[in-house]
Coordinates of C-alpha atoms and ligand atoms in Angstrom, one line a residue:
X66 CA -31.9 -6.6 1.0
X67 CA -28.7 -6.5 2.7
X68 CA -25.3 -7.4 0.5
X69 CA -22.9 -9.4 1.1
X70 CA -19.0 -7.5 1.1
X71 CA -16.2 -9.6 1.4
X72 CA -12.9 -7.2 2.1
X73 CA -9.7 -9.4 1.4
X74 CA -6.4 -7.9 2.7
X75 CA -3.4 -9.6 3.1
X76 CA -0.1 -7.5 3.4
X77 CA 0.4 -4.7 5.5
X78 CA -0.5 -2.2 3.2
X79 CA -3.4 -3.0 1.8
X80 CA -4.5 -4.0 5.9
X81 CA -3.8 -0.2 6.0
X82 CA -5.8 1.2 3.2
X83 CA -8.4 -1.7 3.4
X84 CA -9.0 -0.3 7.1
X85 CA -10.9 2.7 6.2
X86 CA -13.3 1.0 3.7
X87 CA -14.3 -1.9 6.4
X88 CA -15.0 0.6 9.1
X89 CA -16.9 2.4 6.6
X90 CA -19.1 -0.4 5.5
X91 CA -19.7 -1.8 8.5
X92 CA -21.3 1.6 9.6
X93 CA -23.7 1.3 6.9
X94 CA -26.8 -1.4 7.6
X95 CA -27.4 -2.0 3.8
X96 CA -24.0 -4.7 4.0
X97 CA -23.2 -7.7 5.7
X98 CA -19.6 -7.1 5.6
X99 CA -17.2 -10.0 5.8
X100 CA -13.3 -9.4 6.5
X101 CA -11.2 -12.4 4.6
X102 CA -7.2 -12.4 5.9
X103 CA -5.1 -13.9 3.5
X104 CA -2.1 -13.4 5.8
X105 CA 0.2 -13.2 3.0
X106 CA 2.0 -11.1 5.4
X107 CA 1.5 -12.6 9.0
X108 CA 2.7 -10.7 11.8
X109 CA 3.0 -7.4 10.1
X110 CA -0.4 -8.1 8.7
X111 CA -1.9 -8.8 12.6
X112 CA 0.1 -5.5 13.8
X113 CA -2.5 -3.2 11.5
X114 CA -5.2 -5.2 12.0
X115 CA -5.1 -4.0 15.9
X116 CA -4.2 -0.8 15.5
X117 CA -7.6 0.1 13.8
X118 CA -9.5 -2.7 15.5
X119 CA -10.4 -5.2 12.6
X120 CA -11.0 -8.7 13.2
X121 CA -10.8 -11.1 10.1
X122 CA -13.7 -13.4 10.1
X123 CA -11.7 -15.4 7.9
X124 CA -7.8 -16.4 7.9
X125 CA -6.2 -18.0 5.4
X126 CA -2.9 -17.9 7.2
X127 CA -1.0 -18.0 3.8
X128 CA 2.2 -17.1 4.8
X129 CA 5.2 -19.3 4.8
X130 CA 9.0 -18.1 5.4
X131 CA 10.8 -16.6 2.0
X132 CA 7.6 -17.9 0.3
X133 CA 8.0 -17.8 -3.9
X134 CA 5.8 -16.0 -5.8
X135 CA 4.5 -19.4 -8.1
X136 CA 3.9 -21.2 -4.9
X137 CA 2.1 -18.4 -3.1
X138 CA -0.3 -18.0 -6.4
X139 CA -1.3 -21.5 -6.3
X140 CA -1.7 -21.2 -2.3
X141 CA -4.0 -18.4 -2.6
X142 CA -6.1 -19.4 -5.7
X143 CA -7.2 -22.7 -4.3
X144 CA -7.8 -21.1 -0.7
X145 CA -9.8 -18.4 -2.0
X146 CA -12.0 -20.4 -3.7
X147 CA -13.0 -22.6 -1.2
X148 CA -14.1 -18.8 0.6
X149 CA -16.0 -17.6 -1.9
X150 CA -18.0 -20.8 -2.8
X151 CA -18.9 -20.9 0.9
X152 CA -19.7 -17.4 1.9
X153 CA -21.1 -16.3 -1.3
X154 CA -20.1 -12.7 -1.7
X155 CA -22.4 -10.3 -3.8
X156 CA -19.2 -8.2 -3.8
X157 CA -15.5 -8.6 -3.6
X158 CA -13.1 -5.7 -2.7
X159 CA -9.2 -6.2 -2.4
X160 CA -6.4 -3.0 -3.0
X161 CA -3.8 -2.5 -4.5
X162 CA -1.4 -4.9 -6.6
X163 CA 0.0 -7.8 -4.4
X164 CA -0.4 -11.6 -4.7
X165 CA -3.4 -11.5 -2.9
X166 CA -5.3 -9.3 -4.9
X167 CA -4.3 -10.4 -8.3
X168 CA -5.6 -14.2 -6.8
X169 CA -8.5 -12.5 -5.5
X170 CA -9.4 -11.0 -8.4
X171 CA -8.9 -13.9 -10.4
X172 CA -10.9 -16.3 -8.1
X173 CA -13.9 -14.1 -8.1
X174 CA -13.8 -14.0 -12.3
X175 CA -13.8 -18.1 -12.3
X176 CA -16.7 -17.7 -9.7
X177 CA -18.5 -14.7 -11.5
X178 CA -18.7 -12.8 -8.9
X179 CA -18.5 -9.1 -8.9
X180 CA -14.4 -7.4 -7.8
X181 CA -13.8 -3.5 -7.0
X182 CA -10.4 -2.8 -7.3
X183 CA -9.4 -0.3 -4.4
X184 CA -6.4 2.1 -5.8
X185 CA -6.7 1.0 -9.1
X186 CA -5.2 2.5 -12.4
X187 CA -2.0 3.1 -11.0
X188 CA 0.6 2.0 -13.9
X189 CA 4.4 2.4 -14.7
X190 CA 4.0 0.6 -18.0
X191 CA 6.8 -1.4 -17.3
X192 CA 6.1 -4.8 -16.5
X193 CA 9.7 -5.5 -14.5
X194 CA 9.0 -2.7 -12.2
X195 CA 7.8 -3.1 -10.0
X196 CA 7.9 -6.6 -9.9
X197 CA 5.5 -8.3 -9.8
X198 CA 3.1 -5.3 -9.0
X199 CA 3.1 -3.8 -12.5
X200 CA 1.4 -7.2 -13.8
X201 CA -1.0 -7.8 -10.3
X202 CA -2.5 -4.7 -11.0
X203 CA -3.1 -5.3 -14.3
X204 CA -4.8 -8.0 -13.7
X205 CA -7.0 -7.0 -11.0
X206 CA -7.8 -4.1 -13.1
X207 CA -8.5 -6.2 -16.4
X208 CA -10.7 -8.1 -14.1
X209 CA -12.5 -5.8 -11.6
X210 CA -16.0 -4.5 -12.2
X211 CA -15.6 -1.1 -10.2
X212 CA -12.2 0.6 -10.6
X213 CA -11.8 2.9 -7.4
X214 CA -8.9 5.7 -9.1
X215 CA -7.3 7.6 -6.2
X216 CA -6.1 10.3 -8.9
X217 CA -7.4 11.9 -12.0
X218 CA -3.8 10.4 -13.5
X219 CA -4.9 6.8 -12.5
X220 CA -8.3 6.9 -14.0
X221 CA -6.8 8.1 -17.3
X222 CA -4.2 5.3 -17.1
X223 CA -7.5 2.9 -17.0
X224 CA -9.2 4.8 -20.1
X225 CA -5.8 4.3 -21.9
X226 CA -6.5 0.6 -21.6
X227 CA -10.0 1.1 -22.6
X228 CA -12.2 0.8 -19.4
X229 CA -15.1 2.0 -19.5
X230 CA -15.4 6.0 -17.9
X231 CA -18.3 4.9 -16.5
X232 CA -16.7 1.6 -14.5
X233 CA -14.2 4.7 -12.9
X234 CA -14.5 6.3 -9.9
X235 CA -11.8 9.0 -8.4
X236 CA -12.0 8.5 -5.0
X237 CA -8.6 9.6 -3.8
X238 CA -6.5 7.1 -1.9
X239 CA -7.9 5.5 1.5
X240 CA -4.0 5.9 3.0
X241 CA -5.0 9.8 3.3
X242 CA -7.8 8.6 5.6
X243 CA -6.4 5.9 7.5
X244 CA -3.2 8.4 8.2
X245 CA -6.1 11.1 8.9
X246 CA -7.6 9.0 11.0
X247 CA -4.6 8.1 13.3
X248 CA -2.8 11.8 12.8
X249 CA -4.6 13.1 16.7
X250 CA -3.8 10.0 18.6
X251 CA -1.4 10.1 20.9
X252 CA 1.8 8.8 19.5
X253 CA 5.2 7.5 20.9
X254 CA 8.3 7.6 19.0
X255 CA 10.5 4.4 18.7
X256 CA 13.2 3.9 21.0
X257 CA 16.6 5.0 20.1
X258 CA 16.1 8.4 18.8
X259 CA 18.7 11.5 19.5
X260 CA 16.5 14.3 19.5
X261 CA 19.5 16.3 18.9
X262 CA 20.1 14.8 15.5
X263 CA 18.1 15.0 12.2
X264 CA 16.7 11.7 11.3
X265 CA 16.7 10.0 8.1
X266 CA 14.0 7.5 8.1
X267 CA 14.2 4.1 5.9
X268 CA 12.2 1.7 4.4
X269 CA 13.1 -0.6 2.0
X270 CA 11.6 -4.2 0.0
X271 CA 11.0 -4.0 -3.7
X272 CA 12.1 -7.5 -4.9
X273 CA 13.5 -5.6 -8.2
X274 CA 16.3 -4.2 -5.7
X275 CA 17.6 -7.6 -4.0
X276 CA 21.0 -8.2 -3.8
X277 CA 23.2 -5.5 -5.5
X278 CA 20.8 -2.2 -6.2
X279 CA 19.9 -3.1 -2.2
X280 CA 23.5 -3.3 -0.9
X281 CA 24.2 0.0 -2.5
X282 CA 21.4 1.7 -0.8
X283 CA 23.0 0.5 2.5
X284 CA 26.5 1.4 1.8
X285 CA 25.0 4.8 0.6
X286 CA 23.1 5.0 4.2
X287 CA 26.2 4.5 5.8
X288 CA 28.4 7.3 3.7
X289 CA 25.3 9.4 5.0
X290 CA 26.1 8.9 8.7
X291 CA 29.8 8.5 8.1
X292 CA 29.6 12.0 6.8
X293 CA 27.2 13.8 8.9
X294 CA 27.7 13.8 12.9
X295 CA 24.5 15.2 13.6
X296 CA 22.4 12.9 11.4
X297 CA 20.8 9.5 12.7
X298 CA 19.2 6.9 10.6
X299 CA 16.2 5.2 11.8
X300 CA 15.2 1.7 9.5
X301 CA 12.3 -0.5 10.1
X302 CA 13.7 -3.5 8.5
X303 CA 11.3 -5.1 6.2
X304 CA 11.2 -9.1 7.4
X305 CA 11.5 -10.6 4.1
X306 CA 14.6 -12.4 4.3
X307 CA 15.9 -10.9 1.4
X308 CA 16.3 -7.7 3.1
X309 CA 17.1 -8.7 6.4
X310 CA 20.1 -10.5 6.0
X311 CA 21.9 -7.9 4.0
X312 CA 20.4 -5.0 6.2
X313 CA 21.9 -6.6 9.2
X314 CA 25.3 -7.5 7.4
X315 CA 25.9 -4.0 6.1
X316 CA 24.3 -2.0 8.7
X317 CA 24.0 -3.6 11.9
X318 CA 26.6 -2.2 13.8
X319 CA 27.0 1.9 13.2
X320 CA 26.1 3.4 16.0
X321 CA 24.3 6.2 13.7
X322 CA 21.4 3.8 12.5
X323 CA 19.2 1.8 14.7
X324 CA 17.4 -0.6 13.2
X325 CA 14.6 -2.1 14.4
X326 CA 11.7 -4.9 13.6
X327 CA 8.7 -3.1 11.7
X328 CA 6.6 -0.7 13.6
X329 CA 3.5 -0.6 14.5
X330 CA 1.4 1.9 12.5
X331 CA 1.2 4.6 15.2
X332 CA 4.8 4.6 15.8
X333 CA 5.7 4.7 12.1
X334 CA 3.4 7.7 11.5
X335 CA 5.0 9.7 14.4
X336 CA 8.7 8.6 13.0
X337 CA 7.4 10.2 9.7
X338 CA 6.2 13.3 11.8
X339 CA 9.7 13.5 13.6
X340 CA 12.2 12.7 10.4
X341 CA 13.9 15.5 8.5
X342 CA 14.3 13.2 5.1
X343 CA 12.4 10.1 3.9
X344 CA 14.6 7.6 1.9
X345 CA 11.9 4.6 0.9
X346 CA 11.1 2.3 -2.4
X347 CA 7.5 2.1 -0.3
X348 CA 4.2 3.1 -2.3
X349 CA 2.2 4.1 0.8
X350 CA 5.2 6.0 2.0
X351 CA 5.2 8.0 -1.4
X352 CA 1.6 9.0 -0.6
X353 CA 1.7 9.7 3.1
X354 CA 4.6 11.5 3.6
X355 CA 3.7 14.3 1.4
X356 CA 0.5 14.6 3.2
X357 CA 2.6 15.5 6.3
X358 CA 5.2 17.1 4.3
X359 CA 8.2 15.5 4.5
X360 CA 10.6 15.1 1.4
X361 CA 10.7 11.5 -0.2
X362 CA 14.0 10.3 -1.9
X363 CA 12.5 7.2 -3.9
X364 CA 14.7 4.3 -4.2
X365 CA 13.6 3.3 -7.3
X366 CA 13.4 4.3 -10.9
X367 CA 10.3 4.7 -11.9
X368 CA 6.9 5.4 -9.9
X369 CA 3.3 4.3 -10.7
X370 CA 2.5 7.5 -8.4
X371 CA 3.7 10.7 -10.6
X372 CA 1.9 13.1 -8.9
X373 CA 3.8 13.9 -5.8
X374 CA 7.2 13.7 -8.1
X375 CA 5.4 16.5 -10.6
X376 CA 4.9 18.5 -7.2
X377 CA 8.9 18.4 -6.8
X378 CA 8.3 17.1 -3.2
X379 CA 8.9 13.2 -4.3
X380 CA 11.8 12.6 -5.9
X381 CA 13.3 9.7 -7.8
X382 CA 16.8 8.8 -7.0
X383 CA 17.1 4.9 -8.0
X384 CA 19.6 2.4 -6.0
X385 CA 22.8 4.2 -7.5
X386 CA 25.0 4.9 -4.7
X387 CA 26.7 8.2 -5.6
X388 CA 23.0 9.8 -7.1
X389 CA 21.7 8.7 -3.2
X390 CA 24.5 10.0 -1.2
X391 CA 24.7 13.4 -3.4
X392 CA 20.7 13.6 -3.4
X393 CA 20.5 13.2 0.7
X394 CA 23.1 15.6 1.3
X395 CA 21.9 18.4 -1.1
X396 CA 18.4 18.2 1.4
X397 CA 20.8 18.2 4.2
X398 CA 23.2 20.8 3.4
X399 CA 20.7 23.2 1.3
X400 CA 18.0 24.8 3.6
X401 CA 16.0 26.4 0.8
X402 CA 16.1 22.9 -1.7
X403 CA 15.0 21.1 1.5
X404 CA 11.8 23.9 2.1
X405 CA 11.0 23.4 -1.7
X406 CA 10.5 19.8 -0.8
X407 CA 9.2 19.8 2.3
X408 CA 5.4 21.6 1.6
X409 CA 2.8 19.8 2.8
X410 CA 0.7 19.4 -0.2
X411 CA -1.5 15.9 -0.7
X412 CA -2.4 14.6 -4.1
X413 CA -3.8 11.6 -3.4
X414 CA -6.9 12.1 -1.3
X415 CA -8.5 14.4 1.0
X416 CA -9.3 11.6 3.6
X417 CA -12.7 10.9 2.3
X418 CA -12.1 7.8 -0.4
X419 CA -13.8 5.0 1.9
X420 CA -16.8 7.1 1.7
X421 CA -16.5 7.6 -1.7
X422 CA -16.3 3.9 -2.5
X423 CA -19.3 2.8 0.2
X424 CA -21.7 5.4 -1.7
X425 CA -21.1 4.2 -5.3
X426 CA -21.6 -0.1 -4.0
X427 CA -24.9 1.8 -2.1
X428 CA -25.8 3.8 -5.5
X429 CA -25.1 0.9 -7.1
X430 CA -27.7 -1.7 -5.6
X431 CA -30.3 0.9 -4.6
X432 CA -30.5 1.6 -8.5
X433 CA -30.2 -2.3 -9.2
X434 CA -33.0 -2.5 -6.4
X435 CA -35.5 0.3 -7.9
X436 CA -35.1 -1.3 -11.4
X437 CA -36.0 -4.5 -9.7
X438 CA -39.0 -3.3 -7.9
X439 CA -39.8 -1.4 -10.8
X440 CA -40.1 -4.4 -13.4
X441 CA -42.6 -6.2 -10.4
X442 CA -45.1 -3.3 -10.4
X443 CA -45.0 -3.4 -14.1
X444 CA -45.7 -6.9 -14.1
X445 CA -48.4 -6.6 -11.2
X446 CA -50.0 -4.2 -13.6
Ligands
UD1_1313 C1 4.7 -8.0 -0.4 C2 4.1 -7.7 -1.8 C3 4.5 -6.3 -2.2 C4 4.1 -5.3 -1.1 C5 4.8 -5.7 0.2 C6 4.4 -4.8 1.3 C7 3.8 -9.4 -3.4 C8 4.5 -10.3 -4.4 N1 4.6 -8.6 -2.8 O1 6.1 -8.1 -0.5 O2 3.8 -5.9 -3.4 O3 4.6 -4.0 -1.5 O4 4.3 -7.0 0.5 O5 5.2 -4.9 2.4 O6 2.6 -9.5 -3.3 N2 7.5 -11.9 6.2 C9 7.4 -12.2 7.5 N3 6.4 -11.6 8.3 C10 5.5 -10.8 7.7 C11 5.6 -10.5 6.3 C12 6.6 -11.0 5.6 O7 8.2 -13.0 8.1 O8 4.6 -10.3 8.4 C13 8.6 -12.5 5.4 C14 8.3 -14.0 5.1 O9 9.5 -14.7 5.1 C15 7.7 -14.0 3.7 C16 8.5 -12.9 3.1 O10 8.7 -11.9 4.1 O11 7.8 -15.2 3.0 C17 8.0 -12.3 1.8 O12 6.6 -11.9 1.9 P1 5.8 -11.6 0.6 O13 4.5 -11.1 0.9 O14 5.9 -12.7 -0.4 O15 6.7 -10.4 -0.1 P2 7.0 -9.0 0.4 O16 8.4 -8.7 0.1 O17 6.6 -8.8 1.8
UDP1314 N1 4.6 1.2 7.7 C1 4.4 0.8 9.0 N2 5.5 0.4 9.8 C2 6.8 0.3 9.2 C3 6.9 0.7 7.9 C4 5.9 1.1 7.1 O1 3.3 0.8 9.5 O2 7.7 0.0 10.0 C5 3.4 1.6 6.9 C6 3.6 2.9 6.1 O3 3.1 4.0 6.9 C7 2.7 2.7 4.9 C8 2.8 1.2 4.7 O4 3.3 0.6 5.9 O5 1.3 3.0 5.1 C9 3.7 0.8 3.5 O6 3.9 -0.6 3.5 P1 5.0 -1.2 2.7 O7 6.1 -0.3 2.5 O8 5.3 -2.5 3.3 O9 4.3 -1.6 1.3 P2 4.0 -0.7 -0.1 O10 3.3 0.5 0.3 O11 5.3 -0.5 -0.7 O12 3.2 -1.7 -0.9

């Protein structure tokens, strides 16, 4: 009997790590696989979607400019519903610890109906940071019926809150394979780039940094290039207006730091490949770059992703301006501090999660199948 799998996504990133588990599935005839858009995020949400080829049978088109977090909830919930009560899902699976997949999760327990939480366990205990990811995950986790773990950390954070070991599955993160997956394309940098200068790449959008922490990681930016002739600064600009504005106002017009609209996956990955430091408050960026072993200065104060940090190649330098500046320019100025951070080592995943996560839903309903088949011969006899 072939299940039902409806895949929500609805940001960027979990469009990204969601990727690997759809193409997964839908190699596998035992599933009916059904891709749900939110579109939380909209264009940046589309731009993934292309890259690795996934249509969304459903689209929820959620989005709406500078949307609030109370108004988005009640958006999703009462969207969601009206999904699952129509396509009748035997399974839900959403990632990660936006909107979407706390609403997701929650729509499926008022419906009964069965959630996996891709990347889940992931905690900083702190329920301000980040905001409001510390409490979506949470949820979805206090809610889900399979927790995928991408690290032996994160399935201990879950047995800490009392899930059951046997709910837990260590899968590793599905970032590792969608960056696996896209690392052999051919790839063309952004435009802009002096291939004589080291870059410093940027990304930046944790609502806990708006306004002040945020303007002092731009002023920092700008010390950097003020500083250091042969450094350029390449920034993505997250298209929350809340980051926009003040990017634009601070940085918009030093010639040593292009900014640019988001890029496309491909293009991101190969600006990863090409930088010399990573500055980013990003959780996928924590996990990727490692993978291709490029130093991460973390613009924030505490991670929910340890590992990488207690492999000295992530570190955590918050939003204070003169710990950023003097943290960048130690990598730049000291060649051996920079090798010690700049490895190659990947502790969360080995590009095989999505597998992982398709056997244990197949283990899961052959088993439920047998015992089903099982109980009829007994009866027959
Ligand atoms: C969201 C997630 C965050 C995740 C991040 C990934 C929540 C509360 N936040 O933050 O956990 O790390 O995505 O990037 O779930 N916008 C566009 N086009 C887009 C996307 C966003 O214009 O494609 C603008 C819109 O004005 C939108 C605003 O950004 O209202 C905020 O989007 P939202 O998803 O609420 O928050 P993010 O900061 O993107
Ligand atoms: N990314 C991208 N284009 C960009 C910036 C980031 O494709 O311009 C990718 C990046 O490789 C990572 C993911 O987006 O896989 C991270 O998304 P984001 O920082 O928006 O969210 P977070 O991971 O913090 O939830």
């Amino acid at each position: 009997m072939k299940r039902t799998i409806l895949c929500a996504v609805g940001t960027r990133p979990e469009a990204i790590k969601m990727a690997p588990v759809i193409l997964a599935l839908k190699k596998n005839d035992d599933f009916n696989v059904r891709v749900m858009a939110t579109a939380q995020h909209r264009q940046m949400l589309d731009q993934v979607m292309k890259v690795f080829g996934v249509e969304p049978d459903i689209d929820l088109d959620i989005m709406r400019p500078n949307q609030d977090l109370t108004a988005l909830t009640a958006r999703l919930l009462l969207n969601l519903d009206e999904v699952l009560v129509k396509e009748k899902p035997d399974v839900v699976l959403a990632q990660g610890d936006t909107t979407t997949v706390m609403t997701v999760a929650l729509a499926c327990f008022y419906r009964r109906i069965p959630f996996g939480h891709v990347e889940a366990g992931l905690r900083t205990w702190d329920m301000a940071n980040p905001f409001p990811e510390e409490m979506n995950r949470v949820i979805a986790g206090r809610l889900a019926k399979w927790h995928f773990a991408p690290t032996e950390g994160s399935r201990q954070n879950l047995l800490r809150e009392g899930v059951s070991s046997a709910d837990i599955v260590v899968t590793g993160n599905t970032v590792i394979d969608a960056l696996l997956s896209v690392a052999d394309r051919d790839m063309e940098l952004p435009v802009g780039l002096d291939p004589a200068k080291r870059l410093i790449l940027v990304t930046a959008h944790r609502r806990e940094n708006f306004g002040e922490p945020f303007e002092r990681v731009c002023r920092a930016l700008l010390a950097l290039v003020e500083r250091n002739a042969d450094v350029q600064v390449l920034y993505p600009v997250h298209p929350n207006p809340n980051v926009r504005d003040t990017a634009y106002r601070i940085l918009g017009n030093h010639p040593g730091i292009v900014l640019c609209e988001p890029l496309d996956y491909l293009p991101f990955v190969a600006a990863m490949k090409r930088a010399y430091i990573i500055l980013s408050d990003s959780g996928g960026v924590q996990e990727e770059a490692p993978a291709l072993g490029k130093p991460v200065l973390v613009l924030r104060h505490e991670t929910e992703r340890p590992e990488a940090v207690a492999e000295g190649v992530v570190k955590l330098v918050g939003t204070d301006y003169d710990t950023i500046v003097s943290e960048s320019q130690r990598l730049l100025d000291d060649e051996s501090a920079y090798r010690k951070m700049a490895r190659g080592v990947s502790p969360y995943g080995d590009g095989h999660a999505a597998e992982r996560i398709v056997k244990t839903l197949r283990d899961y309903f052959l088993g439920f199948d047998n015992e089903k088949f099982a109980g009829m011969d007994n009866e027959k006899s």
